PDB file of C-alpha atoms and ligand atoms in Angstrom:
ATOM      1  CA  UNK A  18     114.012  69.968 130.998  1.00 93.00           C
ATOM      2  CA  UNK A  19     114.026  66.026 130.003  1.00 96.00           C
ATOM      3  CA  UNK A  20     109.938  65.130 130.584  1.00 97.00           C
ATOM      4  CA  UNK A  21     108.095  61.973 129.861  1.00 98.00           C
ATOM      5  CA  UNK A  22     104.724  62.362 129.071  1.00 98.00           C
ATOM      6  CA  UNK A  23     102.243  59.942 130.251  1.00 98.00           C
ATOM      7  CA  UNK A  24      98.494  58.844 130.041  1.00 98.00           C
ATOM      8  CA  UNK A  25      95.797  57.271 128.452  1.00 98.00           C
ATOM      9  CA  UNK A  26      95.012  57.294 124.287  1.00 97.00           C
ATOM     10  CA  UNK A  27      93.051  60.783 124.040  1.00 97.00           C
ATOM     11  CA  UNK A  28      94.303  62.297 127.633  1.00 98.00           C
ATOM     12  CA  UNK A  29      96.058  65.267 125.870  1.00 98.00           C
ATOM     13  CA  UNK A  30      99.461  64.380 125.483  1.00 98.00           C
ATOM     14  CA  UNK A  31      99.876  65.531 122.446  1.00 97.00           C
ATOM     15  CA  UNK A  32      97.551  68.791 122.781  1.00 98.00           C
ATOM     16  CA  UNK A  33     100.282  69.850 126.028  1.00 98.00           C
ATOM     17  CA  UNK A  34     103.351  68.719 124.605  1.00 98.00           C
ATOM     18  CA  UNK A  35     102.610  70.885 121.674  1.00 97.00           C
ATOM     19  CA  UNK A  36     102.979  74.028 124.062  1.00 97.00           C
ATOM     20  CA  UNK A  37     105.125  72.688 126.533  1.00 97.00           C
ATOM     21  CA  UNK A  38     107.259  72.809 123.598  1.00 97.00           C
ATOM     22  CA  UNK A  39     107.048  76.088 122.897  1.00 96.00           C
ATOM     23  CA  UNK A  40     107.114  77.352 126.576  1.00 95.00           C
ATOM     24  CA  UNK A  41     110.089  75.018 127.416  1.00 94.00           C
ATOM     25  CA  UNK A  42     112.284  75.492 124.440  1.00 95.00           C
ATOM     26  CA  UNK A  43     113.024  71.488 123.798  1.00 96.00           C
ATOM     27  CA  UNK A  44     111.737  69.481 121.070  1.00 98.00           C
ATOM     28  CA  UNK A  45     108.476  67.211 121.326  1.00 98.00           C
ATOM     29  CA  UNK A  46     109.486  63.473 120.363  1.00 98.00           C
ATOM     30  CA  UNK A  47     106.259  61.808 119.967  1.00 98.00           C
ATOM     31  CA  UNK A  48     106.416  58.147 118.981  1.00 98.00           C
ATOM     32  CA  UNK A  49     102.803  58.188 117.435  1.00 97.00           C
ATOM     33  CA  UNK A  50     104.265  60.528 115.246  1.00 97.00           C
ATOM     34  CA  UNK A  51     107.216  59.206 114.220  1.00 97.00           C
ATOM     35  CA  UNK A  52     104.999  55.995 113.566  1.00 97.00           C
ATOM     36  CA  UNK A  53     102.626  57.579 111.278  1.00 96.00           C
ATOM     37  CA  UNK A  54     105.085  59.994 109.129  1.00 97.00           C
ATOM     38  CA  UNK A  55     106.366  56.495 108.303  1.00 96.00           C
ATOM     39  CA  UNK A  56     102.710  55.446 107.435  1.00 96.00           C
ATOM     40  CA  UNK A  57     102.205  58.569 105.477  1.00 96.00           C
ATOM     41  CA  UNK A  58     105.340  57.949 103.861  1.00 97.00           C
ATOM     42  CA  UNK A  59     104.688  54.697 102.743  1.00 97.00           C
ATOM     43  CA  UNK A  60     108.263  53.193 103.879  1.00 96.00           C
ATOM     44  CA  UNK A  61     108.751  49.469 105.033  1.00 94.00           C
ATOM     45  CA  UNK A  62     108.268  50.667 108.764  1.00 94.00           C
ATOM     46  CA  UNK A  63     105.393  52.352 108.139  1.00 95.00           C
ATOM     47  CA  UNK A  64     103.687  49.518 105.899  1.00 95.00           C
ATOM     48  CA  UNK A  65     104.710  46.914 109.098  1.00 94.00           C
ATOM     49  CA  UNK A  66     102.870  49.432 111.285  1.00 96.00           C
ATOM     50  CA  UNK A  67      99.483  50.728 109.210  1.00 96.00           C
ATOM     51  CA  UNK A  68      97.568  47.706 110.437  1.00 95.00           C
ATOM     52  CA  UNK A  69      99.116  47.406 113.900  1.00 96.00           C
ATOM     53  CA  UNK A  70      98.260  50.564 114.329  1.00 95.00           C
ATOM     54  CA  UNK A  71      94.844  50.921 112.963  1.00 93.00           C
ATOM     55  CA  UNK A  72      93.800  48.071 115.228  1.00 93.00           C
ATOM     56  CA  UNK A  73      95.177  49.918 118.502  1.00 94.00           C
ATOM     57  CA  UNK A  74      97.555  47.629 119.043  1.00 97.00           C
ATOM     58  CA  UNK A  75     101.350  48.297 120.199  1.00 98.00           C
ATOM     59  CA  UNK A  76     104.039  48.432 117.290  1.00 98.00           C
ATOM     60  CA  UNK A  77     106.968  46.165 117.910  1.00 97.00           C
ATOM     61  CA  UNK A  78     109.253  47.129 120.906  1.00 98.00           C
ATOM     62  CA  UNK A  79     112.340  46.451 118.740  1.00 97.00           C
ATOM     63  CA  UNK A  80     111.008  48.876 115.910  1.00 96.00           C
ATOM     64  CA  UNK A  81     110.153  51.227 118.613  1.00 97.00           C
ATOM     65  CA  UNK A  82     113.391  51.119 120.211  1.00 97.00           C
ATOM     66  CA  UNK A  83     115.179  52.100 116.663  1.00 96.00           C
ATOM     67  CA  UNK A  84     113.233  54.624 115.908  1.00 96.00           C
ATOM     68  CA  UNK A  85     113.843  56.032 119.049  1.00 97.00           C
ATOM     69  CA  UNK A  86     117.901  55.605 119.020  1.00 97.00           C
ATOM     70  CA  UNK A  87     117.921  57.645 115.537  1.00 96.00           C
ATOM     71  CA  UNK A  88     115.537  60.413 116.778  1.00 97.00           C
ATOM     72  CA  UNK A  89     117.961  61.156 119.961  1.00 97.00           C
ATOM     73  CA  UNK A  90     120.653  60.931 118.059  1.00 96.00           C
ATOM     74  CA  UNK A  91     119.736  64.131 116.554  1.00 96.00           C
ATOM     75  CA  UNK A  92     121.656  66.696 118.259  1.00 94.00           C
ATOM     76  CA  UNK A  93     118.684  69.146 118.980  1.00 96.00           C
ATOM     77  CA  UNK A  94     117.916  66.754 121.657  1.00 96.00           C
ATOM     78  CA  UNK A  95     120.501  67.734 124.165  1.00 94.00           C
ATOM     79  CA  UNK A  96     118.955  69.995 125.590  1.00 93.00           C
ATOM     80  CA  UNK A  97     116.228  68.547 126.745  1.00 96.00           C
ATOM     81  CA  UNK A  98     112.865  67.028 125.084  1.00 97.00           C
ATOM     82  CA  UNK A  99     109.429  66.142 125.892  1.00 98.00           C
ATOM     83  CA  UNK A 100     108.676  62.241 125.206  1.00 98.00           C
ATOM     84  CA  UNK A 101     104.793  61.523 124.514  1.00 98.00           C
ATOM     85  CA  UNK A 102     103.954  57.960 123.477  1.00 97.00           C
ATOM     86  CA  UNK A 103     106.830  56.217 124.850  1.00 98.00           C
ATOM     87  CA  UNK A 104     107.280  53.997 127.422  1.00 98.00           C
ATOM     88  CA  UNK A 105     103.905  52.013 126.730  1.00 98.00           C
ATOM     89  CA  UNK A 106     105.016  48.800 128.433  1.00 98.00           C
ATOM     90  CA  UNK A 107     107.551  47.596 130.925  1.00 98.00           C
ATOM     91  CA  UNK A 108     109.935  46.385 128.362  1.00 98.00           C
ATOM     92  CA  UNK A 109     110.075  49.833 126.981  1.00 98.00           C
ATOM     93  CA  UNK A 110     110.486  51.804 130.476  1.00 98.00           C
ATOM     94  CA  UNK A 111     113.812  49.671 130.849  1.00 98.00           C
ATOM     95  CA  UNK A 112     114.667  50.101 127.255  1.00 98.00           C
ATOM     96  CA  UNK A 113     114.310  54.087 128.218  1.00 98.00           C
ATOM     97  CA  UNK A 114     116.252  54.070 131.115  1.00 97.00           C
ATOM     98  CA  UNK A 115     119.244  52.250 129.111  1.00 97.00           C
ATOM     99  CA  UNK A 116     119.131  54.644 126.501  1.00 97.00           C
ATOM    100  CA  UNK A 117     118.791  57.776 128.576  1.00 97.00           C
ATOM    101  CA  UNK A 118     121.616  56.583 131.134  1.00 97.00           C
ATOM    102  CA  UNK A 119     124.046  56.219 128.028  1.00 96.00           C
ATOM    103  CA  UNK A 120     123.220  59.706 126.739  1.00 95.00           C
ATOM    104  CA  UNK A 121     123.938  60.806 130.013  1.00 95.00           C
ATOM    105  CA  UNK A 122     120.296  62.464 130.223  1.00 95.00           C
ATOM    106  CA  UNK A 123     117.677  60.999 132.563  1.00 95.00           C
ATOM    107  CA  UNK A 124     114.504  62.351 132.539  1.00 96.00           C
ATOM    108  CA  UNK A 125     113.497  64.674 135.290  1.00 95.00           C
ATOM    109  CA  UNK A 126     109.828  63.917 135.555  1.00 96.00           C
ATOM    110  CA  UNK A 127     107.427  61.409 134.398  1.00 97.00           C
ATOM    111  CA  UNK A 128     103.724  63.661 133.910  1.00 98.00           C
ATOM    112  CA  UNK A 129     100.732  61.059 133.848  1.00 98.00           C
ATOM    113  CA  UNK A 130      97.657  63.041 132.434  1.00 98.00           C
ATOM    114  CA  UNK A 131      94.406  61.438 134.260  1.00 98.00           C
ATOM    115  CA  UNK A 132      91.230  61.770 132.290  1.00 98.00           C
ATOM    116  CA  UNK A 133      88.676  59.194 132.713  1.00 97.00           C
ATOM    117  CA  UNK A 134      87.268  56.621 130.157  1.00 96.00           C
ATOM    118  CA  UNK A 135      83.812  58.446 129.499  1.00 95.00           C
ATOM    119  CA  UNK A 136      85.449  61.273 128.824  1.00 96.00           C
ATOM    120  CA  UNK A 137      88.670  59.947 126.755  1.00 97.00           C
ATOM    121  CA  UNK A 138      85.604  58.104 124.540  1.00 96.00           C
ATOM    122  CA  UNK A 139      83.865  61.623 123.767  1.00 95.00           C
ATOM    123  CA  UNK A 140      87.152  63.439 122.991  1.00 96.00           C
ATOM    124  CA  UNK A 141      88.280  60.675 120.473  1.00 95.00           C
ATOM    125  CA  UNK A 142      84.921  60.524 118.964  1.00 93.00           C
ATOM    126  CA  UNK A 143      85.072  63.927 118.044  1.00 93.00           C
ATOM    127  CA  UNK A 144      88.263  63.981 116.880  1.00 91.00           C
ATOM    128  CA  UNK A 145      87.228  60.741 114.648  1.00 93.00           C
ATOM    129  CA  UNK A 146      84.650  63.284 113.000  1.00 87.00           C
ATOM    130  CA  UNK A 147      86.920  66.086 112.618  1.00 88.00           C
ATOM    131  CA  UNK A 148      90.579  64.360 111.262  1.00 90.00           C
ATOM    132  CA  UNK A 149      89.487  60.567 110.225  1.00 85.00           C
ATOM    133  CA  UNK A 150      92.140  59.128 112.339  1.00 88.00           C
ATOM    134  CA  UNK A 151      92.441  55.912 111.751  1.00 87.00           C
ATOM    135  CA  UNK A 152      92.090  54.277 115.329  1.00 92.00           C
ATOM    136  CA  UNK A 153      89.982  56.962 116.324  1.00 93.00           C
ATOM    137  CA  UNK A 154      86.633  54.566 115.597  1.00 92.00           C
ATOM    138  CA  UNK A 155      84.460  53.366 119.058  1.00 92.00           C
ATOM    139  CA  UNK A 156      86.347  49.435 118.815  1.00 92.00           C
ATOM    140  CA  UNK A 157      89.882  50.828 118.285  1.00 94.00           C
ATOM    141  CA  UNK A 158      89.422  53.551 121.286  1.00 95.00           C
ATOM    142  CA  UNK A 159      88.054  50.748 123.375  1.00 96.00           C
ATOM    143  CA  UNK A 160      90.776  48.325 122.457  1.00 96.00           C
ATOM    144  CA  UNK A 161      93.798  51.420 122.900  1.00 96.00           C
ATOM    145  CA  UNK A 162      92.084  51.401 125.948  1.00 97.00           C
ATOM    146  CA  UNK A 163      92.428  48.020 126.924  1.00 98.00           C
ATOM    147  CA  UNK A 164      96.145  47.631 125.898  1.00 98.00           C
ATOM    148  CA  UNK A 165      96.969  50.932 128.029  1.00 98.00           C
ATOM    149  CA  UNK A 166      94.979  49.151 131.339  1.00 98.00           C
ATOM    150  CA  UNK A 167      96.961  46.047 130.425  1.00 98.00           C
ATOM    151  CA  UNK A 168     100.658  46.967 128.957  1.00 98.00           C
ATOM    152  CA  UNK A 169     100.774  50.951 129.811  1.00 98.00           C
ATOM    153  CA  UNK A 170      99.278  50.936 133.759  1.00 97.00           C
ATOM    154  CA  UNK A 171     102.062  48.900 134.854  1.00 98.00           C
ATOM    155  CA  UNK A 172     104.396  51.935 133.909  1.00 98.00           C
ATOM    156  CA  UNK A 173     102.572  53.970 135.528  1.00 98.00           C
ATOM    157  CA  UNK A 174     102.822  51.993 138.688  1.00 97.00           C
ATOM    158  CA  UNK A 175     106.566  50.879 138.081  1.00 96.00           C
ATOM    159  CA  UNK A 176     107.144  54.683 138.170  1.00 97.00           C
ATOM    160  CA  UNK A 177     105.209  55.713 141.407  1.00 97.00           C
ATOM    161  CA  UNK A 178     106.789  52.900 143.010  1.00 96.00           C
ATOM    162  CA  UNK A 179     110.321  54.361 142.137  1.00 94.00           C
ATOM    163  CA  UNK A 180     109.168  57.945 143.310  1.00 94.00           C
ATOM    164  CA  UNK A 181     109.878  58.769 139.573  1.00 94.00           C
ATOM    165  CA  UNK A 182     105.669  59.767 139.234  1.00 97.00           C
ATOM    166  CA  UNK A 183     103.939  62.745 138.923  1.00 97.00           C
ATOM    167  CA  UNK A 184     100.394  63.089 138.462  1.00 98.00           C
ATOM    168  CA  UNK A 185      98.321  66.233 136.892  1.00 98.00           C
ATOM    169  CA  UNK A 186      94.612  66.048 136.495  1.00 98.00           C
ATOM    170  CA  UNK A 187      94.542  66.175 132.939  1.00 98.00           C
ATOM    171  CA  UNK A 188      90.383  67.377 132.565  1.00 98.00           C
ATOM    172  CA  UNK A 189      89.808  71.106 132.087  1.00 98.00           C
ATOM    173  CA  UNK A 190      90.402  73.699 129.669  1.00 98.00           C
ATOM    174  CA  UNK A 191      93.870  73.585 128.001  1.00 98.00           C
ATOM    175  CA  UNK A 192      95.275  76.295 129.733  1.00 98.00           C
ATOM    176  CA  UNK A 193      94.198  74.928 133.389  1.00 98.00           C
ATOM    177  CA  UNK A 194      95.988  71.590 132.293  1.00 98.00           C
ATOM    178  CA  UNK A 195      98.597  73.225 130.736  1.00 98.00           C
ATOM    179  CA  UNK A 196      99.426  75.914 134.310  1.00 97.00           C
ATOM    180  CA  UNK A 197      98.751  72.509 136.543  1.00 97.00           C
ATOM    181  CA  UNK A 198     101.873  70.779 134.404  1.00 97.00           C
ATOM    182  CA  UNK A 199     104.007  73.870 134.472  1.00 96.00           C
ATOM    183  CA  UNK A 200     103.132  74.295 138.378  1.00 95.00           C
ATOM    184  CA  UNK A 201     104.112  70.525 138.928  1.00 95.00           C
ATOM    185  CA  UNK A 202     107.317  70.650 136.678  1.00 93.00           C
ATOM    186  CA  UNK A 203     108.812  74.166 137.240  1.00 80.00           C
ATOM    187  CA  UNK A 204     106.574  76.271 139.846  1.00 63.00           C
ATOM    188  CA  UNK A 205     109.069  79.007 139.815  1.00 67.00           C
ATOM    189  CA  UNK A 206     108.094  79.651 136.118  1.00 63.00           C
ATOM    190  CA  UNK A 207     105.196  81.795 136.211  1.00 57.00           C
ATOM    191  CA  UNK A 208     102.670  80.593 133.082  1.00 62.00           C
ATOM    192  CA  UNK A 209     101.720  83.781 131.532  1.00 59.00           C
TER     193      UNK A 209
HETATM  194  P1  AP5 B 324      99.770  57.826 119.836  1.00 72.94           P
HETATM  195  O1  AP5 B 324      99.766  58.793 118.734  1.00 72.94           O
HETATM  196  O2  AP5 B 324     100.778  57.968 120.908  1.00 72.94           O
HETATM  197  O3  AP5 B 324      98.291  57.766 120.370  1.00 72.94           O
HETATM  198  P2  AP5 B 324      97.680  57.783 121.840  1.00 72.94           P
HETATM  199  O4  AP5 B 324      98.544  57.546 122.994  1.00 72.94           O
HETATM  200  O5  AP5 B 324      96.543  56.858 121.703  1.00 72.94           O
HETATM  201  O6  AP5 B 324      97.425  59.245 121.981  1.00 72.94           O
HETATM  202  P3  AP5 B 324      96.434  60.211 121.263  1.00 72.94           P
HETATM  203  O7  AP5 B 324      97.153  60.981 120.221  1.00 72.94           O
HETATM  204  O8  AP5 B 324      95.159  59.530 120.861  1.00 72.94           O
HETATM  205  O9  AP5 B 324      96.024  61.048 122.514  1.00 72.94           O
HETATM  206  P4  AP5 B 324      96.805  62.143 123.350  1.00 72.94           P
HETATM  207  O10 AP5 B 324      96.914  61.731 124.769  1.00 72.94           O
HETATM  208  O11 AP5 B 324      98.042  62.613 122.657  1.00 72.94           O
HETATM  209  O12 AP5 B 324      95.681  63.254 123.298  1.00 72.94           O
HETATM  210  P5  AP5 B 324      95.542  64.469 122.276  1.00 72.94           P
HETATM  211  O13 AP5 B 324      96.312  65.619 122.786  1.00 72.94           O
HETATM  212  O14 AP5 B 324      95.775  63.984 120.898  1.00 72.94           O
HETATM  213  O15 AP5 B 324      99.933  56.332 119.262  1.00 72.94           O
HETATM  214  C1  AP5 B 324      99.144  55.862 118.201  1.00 72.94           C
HETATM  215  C2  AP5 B 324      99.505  54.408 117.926  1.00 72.94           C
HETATM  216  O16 AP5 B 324     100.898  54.323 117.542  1.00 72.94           O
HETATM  217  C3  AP5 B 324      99.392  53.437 119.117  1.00 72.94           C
HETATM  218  O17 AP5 B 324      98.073  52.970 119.301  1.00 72.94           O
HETATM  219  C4  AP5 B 324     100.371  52.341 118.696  1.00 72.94           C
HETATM  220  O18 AP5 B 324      99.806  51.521 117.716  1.00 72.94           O
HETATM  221  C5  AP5 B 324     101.502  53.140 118.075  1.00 72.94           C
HETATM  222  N1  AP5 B 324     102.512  53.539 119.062  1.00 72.94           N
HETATM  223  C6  AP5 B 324     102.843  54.813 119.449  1.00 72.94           C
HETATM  224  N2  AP5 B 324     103.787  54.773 120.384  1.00 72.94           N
HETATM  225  C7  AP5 B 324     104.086  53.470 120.580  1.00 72.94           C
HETATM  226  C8  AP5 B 324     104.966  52.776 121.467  1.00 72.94           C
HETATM  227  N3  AP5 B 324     105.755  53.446 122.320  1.00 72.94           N
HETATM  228  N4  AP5 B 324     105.005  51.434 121.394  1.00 72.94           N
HETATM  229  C9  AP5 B 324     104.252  50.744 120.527  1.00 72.94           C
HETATM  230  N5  AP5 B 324     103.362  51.319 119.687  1.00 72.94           N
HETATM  231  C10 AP5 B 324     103.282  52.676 119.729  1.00 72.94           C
HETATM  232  O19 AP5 B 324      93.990  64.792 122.504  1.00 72.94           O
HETATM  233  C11 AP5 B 324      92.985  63.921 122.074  1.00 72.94           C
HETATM  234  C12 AP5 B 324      91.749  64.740 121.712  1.00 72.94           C
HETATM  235  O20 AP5 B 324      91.256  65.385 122.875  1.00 72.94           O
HETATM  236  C13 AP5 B 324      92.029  65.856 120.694  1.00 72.94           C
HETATM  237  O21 AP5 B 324      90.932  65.970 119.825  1.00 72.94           O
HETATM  238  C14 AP5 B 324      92.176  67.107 121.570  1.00 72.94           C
HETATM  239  O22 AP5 B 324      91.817  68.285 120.893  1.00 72.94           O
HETATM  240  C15 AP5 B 324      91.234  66.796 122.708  1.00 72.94           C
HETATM  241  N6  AP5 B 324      91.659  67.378 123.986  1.00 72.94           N
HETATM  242  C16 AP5 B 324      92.919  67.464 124.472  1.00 72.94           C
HETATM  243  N7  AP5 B 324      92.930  68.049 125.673  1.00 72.94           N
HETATM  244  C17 AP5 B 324      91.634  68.337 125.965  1.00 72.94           C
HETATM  245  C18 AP5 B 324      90.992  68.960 127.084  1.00 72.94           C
HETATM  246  N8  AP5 B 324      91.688  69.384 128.143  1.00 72.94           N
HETATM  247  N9  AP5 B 324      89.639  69.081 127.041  1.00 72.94           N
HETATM  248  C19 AP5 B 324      88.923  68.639 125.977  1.00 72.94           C
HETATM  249  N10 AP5 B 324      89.481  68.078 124.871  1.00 72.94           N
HETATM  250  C20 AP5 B 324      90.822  67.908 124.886  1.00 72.94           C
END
């Protein structure tokens, strides 16, 4: 199973791809990640992207793009994987394609998680109290926010225009979200 996970900052990407992993039996590639192991490790990357990211604003495509090519060049990835975080712009959705049509491995579903703002504000504010994280305060939510509406929604659209789009309402407890993915991605698995 090759899945791209999609949504807003805070719609549970993260939370779903952690068991999707485990249910599906591929790795979870998630750029935000990626982005700050290189933060906590203090490397030139992650020093380029402490602020950017703090802010809520997109690292750069091209360091994006790299970090990308090394982490599927791993070979655990050929069996499948579940990308959260990436494409965020149009730029990177044709940058995906490329990269997936060379390994020979298109995705086989693009997942958008819908949650809506009020309640994408609460869940980030109480993950600001609970883990610190960085661009968890109220004017980097509302600015992640912001660049998703402006440089993210157009992926979203890009895909549903191309029949590529699948959408699961991502509010509920984690294991309704989690059976309405597994029911949209591979109905004859039963979740239980
Ligand atoms: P990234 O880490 O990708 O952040 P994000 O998209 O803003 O996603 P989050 O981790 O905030 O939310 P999520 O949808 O994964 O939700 P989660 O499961 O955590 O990126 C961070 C930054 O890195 C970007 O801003 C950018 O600077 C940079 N970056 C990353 N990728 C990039 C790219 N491709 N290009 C350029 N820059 C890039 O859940 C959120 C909270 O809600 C948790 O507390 C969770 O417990 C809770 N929750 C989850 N599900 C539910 C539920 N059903 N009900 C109630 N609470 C729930």
């Amino acid at each position: 199973m090759r899945l791209v996970l999609l949504g807003a900052p805070g719609s549970g990407k993260g939370t779903q791809a952690a068991r999707l992993k485990e249910y599906l039996d591929v790795p979870h590639i998630s750029t935000g990640d990626l982005l700050r192991a290189e933060v906590a490790a203090g490397s030139p990357l992650g020093l380029q992207a402490k602020e950017v990211m703090a802010r809520g604003d997109l690292v750069s495509d091209e360091i994006l793009l790299g970090m990308l090519k090394d982490r599927f060049s791993r070979d655990d990835t050929r069996g499948g994987f579940i990308l959260d975080g990436y494409p965020r712009n149009l730029a990177q959705a044709a940058a995906l394609d490329q990269l997936l049509a060379e390994l020979r491995q298109p995705f086989d579903y693009a997942v958008q998680l819908t949650v809506d703002n009020e309640q994408i504000i609460e869940r980030l504010a109480g993950r600001a109290k609970a883990e610190g994280r960085a661009d968890d305060s109220p004017e980097s939510v509302r600015h992640r926010l912001n660049v998703y509406d402006q440089q993210t929604a157009p992926v979203i659209d890009f895909y549903r225009q191309h029949g590529q789009l699948t959408v699961v309402d991502g509010v509920g407890t984690l294991d309704a979200v989690f059976t309405r993915i597994v029911e949209a991605i591979a109905p004859e698995k039963q979740v239980g």
